[in-house]
PDB file of C-alpha atoms and ligand atoms in Angstrom:
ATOM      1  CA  UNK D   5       0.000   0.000   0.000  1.00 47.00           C
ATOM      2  CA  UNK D   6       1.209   3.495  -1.127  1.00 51.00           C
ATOM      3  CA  UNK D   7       1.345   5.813   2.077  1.00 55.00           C
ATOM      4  CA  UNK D   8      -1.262   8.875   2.136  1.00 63.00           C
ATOM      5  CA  UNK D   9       0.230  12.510   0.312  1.00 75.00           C
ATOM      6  CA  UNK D  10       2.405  14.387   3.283  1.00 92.00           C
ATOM      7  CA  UNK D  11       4.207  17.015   3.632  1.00 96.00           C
ATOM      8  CA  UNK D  12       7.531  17.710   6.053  1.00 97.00           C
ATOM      9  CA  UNK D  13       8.612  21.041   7.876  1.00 98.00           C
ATOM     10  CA  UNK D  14      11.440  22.302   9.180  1.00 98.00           C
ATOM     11  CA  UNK D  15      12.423  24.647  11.652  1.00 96.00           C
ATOM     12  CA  UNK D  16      16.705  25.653  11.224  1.00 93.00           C
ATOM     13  CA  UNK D  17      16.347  27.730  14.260  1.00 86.00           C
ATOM     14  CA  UNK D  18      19.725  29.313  15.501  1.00 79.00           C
ATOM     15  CA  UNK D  19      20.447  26.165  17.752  1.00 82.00           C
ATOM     16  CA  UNK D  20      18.072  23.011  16.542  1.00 88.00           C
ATOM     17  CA  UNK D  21      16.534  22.115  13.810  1.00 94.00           C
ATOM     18  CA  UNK D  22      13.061  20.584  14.344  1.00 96.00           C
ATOM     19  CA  UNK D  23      11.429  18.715  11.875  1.00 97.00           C
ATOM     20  CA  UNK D  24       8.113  16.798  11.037  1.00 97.00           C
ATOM     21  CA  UNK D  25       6.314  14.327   8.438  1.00 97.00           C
ATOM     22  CA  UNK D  26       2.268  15.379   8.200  1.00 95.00           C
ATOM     23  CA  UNK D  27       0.172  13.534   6.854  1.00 92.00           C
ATOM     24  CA  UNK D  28      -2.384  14.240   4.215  1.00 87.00           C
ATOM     25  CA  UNK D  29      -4.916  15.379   7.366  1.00 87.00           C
ATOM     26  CA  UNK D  30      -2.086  18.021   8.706  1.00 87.00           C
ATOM     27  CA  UNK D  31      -1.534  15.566  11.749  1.00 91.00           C
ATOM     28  CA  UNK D  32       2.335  14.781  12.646  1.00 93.00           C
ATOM     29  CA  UNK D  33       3.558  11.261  11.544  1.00 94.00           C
ATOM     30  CA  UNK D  34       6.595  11.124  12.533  1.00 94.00           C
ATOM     31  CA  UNK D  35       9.146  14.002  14.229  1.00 95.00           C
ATOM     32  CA  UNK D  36      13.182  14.633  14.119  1.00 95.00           C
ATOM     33  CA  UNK D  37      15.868  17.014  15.827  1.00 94.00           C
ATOM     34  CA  UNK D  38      19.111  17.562  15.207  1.00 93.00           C
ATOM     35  CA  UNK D  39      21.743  20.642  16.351  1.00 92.00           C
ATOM     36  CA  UNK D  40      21.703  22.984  13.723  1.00 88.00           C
ATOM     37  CA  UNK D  41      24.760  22.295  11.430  1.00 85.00           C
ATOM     38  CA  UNK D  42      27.308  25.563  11.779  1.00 82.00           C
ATOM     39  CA  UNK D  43      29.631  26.326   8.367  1.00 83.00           C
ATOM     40  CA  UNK D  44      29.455  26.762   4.772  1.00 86.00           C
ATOM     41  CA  UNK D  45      25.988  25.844   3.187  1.00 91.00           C
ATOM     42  CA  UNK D  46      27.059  22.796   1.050  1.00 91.00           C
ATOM     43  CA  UNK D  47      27.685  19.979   4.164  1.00 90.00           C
ATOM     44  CA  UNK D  48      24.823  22.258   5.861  1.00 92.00           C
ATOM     45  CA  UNK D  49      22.659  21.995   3.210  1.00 95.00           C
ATOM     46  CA  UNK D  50      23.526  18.236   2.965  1.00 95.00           C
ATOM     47  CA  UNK D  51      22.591  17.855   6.654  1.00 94.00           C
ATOM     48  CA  UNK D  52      18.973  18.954   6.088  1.00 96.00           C
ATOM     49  CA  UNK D  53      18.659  17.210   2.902  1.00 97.00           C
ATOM     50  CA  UNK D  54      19.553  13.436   4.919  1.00 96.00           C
ATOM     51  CA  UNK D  55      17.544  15.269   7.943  1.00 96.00           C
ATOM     52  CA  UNK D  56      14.337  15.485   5.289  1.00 97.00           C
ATOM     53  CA  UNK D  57      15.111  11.964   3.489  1.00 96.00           C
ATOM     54  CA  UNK D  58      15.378  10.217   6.648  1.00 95.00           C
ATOM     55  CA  UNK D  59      11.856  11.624   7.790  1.00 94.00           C
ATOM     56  CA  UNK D  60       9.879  10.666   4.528  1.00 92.00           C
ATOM     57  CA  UNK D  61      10.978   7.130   4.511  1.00 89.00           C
ATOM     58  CA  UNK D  62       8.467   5.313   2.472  1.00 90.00           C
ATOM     59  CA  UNK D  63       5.938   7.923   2.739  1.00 91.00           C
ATOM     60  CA  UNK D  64       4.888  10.029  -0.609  1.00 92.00           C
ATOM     61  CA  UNK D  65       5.703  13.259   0.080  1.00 95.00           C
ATOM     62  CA  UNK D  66       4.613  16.197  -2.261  1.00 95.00           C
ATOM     63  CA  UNK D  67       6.473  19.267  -0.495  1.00 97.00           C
ATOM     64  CA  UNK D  68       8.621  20.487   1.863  1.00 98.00           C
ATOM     65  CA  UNK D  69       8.701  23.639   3.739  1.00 98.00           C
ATOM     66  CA  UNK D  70      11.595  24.976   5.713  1.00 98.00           C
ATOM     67  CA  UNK D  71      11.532  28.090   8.290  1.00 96.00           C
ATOM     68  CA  UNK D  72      15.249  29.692   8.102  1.00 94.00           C
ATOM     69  CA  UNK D  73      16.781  31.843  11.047  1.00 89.00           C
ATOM     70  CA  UNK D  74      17.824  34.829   8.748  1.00 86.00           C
ATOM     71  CA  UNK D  75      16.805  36.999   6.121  1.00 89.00           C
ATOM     72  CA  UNK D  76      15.364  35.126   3.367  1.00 92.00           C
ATOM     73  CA  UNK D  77      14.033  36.345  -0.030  1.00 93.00           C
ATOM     74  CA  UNK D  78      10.868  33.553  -0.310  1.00 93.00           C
ATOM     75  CA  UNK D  79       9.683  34.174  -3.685  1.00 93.00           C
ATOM     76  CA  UNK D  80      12.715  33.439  -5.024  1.00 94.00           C
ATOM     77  CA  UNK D  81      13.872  30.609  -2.167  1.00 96.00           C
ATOM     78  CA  UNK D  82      16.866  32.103  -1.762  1.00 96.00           C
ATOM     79  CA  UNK D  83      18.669  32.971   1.926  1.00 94.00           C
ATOM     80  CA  UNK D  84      19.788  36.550   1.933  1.00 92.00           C
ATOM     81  CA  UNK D  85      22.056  36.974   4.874  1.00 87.00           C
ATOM     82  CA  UNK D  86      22.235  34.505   7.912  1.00 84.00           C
ATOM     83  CA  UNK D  87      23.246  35.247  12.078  1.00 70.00           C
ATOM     84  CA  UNK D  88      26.002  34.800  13.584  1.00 65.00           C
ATOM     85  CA  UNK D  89      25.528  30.814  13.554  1.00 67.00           C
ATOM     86  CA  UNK D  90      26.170  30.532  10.151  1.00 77.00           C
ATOM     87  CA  UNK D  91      28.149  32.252   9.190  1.00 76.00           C
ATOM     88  CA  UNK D  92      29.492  32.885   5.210  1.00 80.00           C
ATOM     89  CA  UNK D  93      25.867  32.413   4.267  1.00 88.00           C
ATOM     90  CA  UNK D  94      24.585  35.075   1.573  1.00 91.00           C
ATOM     91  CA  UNK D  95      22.589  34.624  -1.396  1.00 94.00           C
ATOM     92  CA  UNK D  96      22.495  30.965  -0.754  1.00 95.00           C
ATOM     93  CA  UNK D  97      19.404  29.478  -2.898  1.00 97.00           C
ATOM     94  CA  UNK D  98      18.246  26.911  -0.622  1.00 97.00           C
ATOM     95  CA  UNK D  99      14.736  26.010  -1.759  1.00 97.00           C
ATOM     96  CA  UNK D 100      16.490  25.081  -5.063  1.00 98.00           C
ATOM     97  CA  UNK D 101      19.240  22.931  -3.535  1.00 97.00           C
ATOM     98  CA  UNK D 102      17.299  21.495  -1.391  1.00 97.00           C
ATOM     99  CA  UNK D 103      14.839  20.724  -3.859  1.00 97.00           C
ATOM    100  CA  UNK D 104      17.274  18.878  -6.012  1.00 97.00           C
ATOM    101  CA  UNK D 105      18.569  16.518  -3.766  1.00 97.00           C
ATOM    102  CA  UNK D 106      15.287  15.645  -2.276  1.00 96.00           C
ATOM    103  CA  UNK D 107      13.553  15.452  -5.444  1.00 96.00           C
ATOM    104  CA  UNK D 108      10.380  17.382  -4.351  1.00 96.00           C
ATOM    105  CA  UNK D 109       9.271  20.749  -4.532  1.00 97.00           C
ATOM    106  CA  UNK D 110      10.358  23.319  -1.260  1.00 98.00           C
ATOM    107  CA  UNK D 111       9.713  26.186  -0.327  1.00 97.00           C
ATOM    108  CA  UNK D 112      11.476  28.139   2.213  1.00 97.00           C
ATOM    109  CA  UNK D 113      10.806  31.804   4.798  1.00 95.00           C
ATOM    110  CA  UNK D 114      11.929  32.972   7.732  1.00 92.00           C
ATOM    111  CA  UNK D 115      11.537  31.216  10.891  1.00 93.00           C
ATOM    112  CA  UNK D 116       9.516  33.977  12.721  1.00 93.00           C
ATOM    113  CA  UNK D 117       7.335  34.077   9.997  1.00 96.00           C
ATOM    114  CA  UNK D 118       6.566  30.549   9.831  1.00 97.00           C
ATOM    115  CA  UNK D 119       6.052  30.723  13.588  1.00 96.00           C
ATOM    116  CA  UNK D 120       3.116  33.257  13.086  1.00 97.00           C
ATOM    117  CA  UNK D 121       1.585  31.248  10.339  1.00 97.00           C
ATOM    118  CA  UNK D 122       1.797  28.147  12.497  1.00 96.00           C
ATOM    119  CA  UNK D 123       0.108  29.918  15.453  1.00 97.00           C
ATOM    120  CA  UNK D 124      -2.298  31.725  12.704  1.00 97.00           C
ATOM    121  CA  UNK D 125      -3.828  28.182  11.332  1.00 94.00           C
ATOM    122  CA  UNK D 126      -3.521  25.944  14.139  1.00 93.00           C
ATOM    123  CA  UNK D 127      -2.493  27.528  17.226  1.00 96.00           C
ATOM    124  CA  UNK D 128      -3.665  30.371  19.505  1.00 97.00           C
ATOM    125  CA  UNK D 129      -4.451  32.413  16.750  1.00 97.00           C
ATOM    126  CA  UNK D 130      -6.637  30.057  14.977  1.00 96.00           C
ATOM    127  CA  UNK D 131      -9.930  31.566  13.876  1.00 96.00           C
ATOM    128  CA  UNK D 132      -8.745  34.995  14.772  1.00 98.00           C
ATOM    129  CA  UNK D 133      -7.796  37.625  12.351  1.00 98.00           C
ATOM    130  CA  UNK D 134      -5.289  40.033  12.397  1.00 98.00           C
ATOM    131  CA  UNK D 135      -2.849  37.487  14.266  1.00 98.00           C
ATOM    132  CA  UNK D 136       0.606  38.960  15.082  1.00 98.00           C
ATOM    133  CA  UNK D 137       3.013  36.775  16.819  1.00 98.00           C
ATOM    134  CA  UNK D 138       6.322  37.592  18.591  1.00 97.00           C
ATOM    135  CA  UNK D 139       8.611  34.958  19.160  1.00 94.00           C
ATOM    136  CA  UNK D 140      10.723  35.454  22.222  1.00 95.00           C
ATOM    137  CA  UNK D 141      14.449  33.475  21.436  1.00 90.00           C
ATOM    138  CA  UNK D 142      17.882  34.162  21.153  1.00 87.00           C
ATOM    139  CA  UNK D 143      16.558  37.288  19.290  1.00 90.00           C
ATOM    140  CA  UNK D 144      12.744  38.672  18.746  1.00 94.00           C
ATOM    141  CA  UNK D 145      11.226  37.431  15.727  1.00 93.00           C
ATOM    142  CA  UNK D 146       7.722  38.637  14.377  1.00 96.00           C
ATOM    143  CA  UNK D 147       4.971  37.753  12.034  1.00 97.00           C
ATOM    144  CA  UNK D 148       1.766  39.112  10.821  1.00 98.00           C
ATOM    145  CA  UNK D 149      -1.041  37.207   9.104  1.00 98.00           C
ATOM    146  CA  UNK D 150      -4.248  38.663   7.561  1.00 97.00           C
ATOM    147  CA  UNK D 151      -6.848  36.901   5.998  1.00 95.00           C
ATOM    148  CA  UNK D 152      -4.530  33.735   6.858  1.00 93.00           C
ATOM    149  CA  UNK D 153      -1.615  35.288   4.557  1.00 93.00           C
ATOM    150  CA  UNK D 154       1.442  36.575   5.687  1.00 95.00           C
ATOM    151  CA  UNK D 155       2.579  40.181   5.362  1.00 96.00           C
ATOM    152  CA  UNK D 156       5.189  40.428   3.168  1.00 92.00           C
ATOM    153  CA  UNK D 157       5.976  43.772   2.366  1.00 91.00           C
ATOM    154  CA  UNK D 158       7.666  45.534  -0.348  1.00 88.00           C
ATOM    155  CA  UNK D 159      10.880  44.204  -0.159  1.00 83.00           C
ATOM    156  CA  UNK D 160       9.968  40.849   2.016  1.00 84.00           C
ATOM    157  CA  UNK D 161      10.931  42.821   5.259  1.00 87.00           C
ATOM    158  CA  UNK D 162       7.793  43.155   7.042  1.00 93.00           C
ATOM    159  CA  UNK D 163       7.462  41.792  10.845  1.00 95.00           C
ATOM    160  CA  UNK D 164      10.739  42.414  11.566  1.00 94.00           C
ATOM    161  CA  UNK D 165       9.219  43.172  15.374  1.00 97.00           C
ATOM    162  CA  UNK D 166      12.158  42.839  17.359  1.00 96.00           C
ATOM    163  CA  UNK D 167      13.582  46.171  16.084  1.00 96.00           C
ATOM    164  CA  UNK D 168      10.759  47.986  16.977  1.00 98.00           C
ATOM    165  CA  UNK D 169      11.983  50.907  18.914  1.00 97.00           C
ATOM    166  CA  UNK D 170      10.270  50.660  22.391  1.00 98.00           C
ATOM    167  CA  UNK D 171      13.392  53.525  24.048  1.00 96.00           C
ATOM    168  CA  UNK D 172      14.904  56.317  22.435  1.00 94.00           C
ATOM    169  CA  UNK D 173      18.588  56.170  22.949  1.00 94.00           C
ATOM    170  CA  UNK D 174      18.448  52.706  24.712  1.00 97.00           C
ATOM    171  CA  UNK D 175      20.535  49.665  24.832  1.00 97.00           C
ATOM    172  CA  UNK D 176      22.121  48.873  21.778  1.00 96.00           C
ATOM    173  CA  UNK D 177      20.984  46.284  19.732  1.00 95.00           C
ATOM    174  CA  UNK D 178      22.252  43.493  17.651  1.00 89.00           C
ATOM    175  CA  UNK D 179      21.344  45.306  14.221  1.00 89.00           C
ATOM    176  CA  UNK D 180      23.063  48.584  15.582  1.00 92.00           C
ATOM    177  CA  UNK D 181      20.155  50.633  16.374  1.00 96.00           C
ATOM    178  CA  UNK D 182      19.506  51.735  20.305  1.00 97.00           C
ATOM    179  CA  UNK D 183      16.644  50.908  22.105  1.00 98.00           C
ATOM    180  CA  UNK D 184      14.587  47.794  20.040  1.00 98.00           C
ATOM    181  CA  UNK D 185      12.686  45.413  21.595  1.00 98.00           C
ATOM    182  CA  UNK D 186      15.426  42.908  21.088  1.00 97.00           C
ATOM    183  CA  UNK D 187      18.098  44.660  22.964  1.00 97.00           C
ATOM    184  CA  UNK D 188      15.829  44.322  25.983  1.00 98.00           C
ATOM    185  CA  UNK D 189      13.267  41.080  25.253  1.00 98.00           C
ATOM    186  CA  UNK D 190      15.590  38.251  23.948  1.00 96.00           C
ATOM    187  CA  UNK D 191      17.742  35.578  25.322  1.00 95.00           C
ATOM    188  CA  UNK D 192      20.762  37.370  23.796  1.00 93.00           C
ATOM    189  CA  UNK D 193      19.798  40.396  25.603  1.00 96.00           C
ATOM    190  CA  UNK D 194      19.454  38.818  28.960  1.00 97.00           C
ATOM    191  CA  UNK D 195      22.680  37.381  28.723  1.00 96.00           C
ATOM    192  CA  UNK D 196      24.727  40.147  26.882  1.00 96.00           C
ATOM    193  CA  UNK D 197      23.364  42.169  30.624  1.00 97.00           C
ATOM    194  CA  UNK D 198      24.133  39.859  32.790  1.00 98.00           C
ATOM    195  CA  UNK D 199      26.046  36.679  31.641  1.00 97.00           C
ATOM    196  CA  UNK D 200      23.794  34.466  32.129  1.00 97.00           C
ATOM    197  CA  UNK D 201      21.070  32.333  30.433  1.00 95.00           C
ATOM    198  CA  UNK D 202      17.101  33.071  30.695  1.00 96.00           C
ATOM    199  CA  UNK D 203      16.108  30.083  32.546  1.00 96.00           C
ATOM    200  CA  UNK D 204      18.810  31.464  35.229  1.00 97.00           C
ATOM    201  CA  UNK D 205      17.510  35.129  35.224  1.00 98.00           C
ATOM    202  CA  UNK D 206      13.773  34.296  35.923  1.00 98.00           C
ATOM    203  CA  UNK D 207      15.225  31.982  38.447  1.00 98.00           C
ATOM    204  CA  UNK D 208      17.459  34.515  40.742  1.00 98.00           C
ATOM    205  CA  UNK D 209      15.002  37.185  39.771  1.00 98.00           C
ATOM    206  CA  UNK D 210      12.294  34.918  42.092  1.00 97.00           C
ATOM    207  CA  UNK D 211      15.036  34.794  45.021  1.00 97.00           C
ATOM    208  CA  UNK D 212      15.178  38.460  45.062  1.00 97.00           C
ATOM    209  CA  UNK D 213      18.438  39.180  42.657  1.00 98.00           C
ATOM    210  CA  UNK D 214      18.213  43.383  42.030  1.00 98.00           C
ATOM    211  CA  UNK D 215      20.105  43.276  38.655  1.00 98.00           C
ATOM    212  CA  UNK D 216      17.973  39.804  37.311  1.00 98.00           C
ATOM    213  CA  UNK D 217      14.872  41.515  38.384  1.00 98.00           C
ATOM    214  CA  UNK D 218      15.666  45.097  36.686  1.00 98.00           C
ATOM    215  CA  UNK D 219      16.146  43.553  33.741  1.00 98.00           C
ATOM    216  CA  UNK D 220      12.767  40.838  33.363  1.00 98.00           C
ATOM    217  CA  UNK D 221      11.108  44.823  34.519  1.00 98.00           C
ATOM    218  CA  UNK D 222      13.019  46.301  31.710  1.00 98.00           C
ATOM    219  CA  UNK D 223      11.849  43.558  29.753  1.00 98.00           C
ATOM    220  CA  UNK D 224       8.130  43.604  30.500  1.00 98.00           C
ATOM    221  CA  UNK D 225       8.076  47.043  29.164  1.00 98.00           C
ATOM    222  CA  UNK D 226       9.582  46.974  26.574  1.00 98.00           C
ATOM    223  CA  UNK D 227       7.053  44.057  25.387  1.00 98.00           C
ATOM    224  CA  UNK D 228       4.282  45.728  27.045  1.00 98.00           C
ATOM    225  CA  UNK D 229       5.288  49.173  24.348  1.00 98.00           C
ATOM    226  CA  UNK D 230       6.080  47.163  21.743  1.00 98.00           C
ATOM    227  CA  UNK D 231       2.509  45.962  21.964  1.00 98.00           C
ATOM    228  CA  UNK D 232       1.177  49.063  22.071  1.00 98.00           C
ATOM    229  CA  UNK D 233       2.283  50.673  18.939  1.00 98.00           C
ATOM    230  CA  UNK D 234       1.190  46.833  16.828  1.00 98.00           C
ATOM    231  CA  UNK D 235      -2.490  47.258  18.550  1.00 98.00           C
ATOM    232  CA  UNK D 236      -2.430  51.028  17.281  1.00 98.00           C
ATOM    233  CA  UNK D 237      -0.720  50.082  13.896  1.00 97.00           C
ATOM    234  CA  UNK D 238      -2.756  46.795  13.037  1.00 97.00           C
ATOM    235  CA  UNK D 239      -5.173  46.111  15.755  1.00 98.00           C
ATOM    236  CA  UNK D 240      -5.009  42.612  15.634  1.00 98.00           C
ATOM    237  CA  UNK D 241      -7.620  40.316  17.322  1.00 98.00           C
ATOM    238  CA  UNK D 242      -4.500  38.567  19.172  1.00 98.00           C
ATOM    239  CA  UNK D 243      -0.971  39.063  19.743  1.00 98.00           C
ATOM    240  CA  UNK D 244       0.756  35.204  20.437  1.00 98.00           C
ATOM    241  CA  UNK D 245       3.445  35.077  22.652  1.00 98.00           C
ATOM    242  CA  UNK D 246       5.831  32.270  22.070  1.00 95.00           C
ATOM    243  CA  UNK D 247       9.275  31.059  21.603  1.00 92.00           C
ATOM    244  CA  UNK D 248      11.348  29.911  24.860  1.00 90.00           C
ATOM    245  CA  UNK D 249      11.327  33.285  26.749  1.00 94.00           C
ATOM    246  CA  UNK D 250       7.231  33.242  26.695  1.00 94.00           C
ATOM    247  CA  UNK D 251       7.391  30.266  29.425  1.00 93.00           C
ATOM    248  CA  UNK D 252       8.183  33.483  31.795  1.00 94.00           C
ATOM    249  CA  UNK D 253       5.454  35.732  30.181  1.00 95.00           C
ATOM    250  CA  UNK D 254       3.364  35.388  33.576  1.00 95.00           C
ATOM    251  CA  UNK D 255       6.290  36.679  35.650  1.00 96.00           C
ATOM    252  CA  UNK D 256       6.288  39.145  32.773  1.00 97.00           C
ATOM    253  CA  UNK D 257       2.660  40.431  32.319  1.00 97.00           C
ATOM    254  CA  UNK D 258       1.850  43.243  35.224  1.00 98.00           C
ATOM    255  CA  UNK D 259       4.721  44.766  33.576  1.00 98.00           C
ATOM    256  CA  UNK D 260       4.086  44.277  30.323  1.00 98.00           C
ATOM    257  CA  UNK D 261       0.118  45.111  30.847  1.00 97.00           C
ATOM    258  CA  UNK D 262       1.159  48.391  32.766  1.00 98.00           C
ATOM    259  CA  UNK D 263       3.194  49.703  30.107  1.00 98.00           C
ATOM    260  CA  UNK D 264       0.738  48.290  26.995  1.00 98.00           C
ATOM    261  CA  UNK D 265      -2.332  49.941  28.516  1.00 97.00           C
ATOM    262  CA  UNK D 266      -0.202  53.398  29.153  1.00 97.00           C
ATOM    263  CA  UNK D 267      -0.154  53.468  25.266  1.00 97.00           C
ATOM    264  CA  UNK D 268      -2.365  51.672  23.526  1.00 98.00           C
ATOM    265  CA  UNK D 269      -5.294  53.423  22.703  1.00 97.00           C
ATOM    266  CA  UNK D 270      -8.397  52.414  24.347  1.00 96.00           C
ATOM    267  CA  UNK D 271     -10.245  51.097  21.531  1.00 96.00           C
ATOM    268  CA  UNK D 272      -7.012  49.250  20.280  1.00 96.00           C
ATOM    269  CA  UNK D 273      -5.802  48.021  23.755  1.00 95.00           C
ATOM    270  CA  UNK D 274      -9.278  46.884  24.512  1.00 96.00           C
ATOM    271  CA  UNK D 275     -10.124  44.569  21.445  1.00 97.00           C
ATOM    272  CA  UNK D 276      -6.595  43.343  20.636  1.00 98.00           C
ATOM    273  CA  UNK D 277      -5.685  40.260  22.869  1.00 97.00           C
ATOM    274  CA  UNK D 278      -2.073  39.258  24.204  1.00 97.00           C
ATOM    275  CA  UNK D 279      -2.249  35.528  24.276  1.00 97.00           C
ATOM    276  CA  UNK D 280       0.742  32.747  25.329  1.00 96.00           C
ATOM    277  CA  UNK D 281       1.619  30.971  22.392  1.00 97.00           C
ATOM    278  CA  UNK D 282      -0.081  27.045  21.656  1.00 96.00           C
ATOM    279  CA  UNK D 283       2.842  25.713  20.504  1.00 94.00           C
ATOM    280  CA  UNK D 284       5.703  28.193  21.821  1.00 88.00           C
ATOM    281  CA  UNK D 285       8.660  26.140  20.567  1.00 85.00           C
ATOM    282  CA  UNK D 286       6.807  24.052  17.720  1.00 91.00           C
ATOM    283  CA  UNK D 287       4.969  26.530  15.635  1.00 94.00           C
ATOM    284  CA  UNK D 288       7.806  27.118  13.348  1.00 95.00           C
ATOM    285  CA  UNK D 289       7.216  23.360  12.232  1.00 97.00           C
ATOM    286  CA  UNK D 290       3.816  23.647  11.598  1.00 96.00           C
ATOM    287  CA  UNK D 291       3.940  26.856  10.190  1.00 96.00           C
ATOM    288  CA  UNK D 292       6.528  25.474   7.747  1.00 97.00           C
ATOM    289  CA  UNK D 293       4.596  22.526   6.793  1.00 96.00           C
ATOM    290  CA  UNK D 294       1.538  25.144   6.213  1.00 94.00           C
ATOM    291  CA  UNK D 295       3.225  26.626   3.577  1.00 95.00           C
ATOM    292  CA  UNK D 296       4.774  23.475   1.650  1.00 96.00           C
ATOM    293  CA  UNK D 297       0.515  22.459   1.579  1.00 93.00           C
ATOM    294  CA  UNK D 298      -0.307  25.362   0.137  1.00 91.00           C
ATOM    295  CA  UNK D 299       2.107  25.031  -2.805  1.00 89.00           C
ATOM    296  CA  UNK D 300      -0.504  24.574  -5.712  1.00 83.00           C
ATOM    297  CA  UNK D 301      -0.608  20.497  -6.621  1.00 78.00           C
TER     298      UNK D 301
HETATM  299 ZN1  LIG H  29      17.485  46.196  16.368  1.00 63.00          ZN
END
């Protein structure tokens, strides 16, 4: 018997790549991880490509999708400019490589986006619309579906959330602007201030550590404004919270709440709805295999 029509996403996220086979009914078959591959994309590329193979098995599979941590032009499948992780990658046209050795057609966006789209159509955003999602990692990554599309914008930029400017002449950030959300909300943030990981700040800042505490305060305000000016932009119906730093939003919220309601206007603050994330460190997955299934047949 010939397996059911799937599709597979991936998630290259800065650290792991996550991976899943769906079948024809969007439920997960079968799942993989791996460390994200670091160096030049030809053995990287190779990686995913054996990553992908070794999740289809015997299934038919009619389209891949893969979230990227970087700048990625998606109509042409091509990876403009990567982070620090890996580094030496520019112009690098991955959905066409990939497709070649896998033999099926991919497609390929950035992770944040894919995030948002998986939240959009399955998670906490599902039903809702305008979703935004933020997802809270090693940097701030955004996304913005309407009418169950993602933004794109002119040049393929839009959602780029974490460099919202929530203080003027604030900490620098890792795109060289002062003051974004990401200089302030973000794992790299947390530990460029203090040295250490997240899990470690939220855990100090509960015994009563001053300089963990300042900063999960500094933080929830900068989230808080940064949700302000997307509920006066866009007014979505919900703003998901995920990615790893969201498993502290609760420590986070009277912070966050104070500063969103000091700016949002009423009508805006009041109908837009700041929800935790369904699938906080999945929906990059999902949101990938969204896309490959709505490649036309
Ligand atoms: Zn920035």
């Amino acid at each position: 018997m010939v397996a059911a029509v799937s599709v597979v996403g991936v998630d290259v996220g800065g650290t792991r790549v996550k991976a899943a086979l769906f079948d024809s009914r969007a439920r997960t078959v079968r799942r993989a991880t791996a460390s994200t591959p670091s160096g030049p994309p030809g053995p990287v590329i190779e990686r995913l490509a054996a990553l992908i193979l070794g999740l289809r098995g015997s299934h038919r599979v009619r389209a891949v999708g893969v979230g990227f941590c970087g700048m990625v032009d998606h109509r042409r499948g091509v990876v403009l400019e990567t982070t620090e992780t890996l580094p030496g990658w520019r112009d690098v046209p991955l959905a066409r490589e990939l497709a070649s050795r896998v033999g099926v057609p991919c497609v390929i966006d950035n992770d944040a986006n894919l995030a948002a789209l998986g939240e959009a159509t399955l998670g906490a955003g599902r039903g809702a619309d305008p979703v935004v999602a933020f997802t809270l990692g090693t940097g701030v990554g955004g996304g913005i579906v309407i009418d169950g599309e993602l933004l794109r914008g002119a040049g393929g930029m839009a959602a780029n959330l974490g460099h919202l400017g929530v203080r003027p002449n604030g900490r620098r950030c890792a795109c060289g602007a002062r003051g974004c959300l990401e200089a302030y909300a973000s794992a790299w943030a947390l530990r460029r201030r203090l040295g250490l990981d997240a899990r470690e700040v939220f855990r100090r800042a509960r015994r009563g550590d001053g300089r963990c505490r300042r900063a999960l305060d500094d933080a929830a305000d900068a989230l808080g404004r940064a949700f302000a000016d997307v509920a006066n932009a866009i007014n979505p119906e919900v703003i998901v919270v995920g990615g790893g730093l969201s498993r502290g939003l609760s420590r986070l919220r009277p912070g966050m709440l104070r500063a969103y309601e000091a700016r949002a206007l009423p009508v805006a603050g009041a109908t837009t709805r700041i929800v935790r994330a369904r699938y906080p460190l999945d929906a990059g997955v999902l949101g990938a295999a969204a896309l490959a299934r709505a490649l036309p047949r």
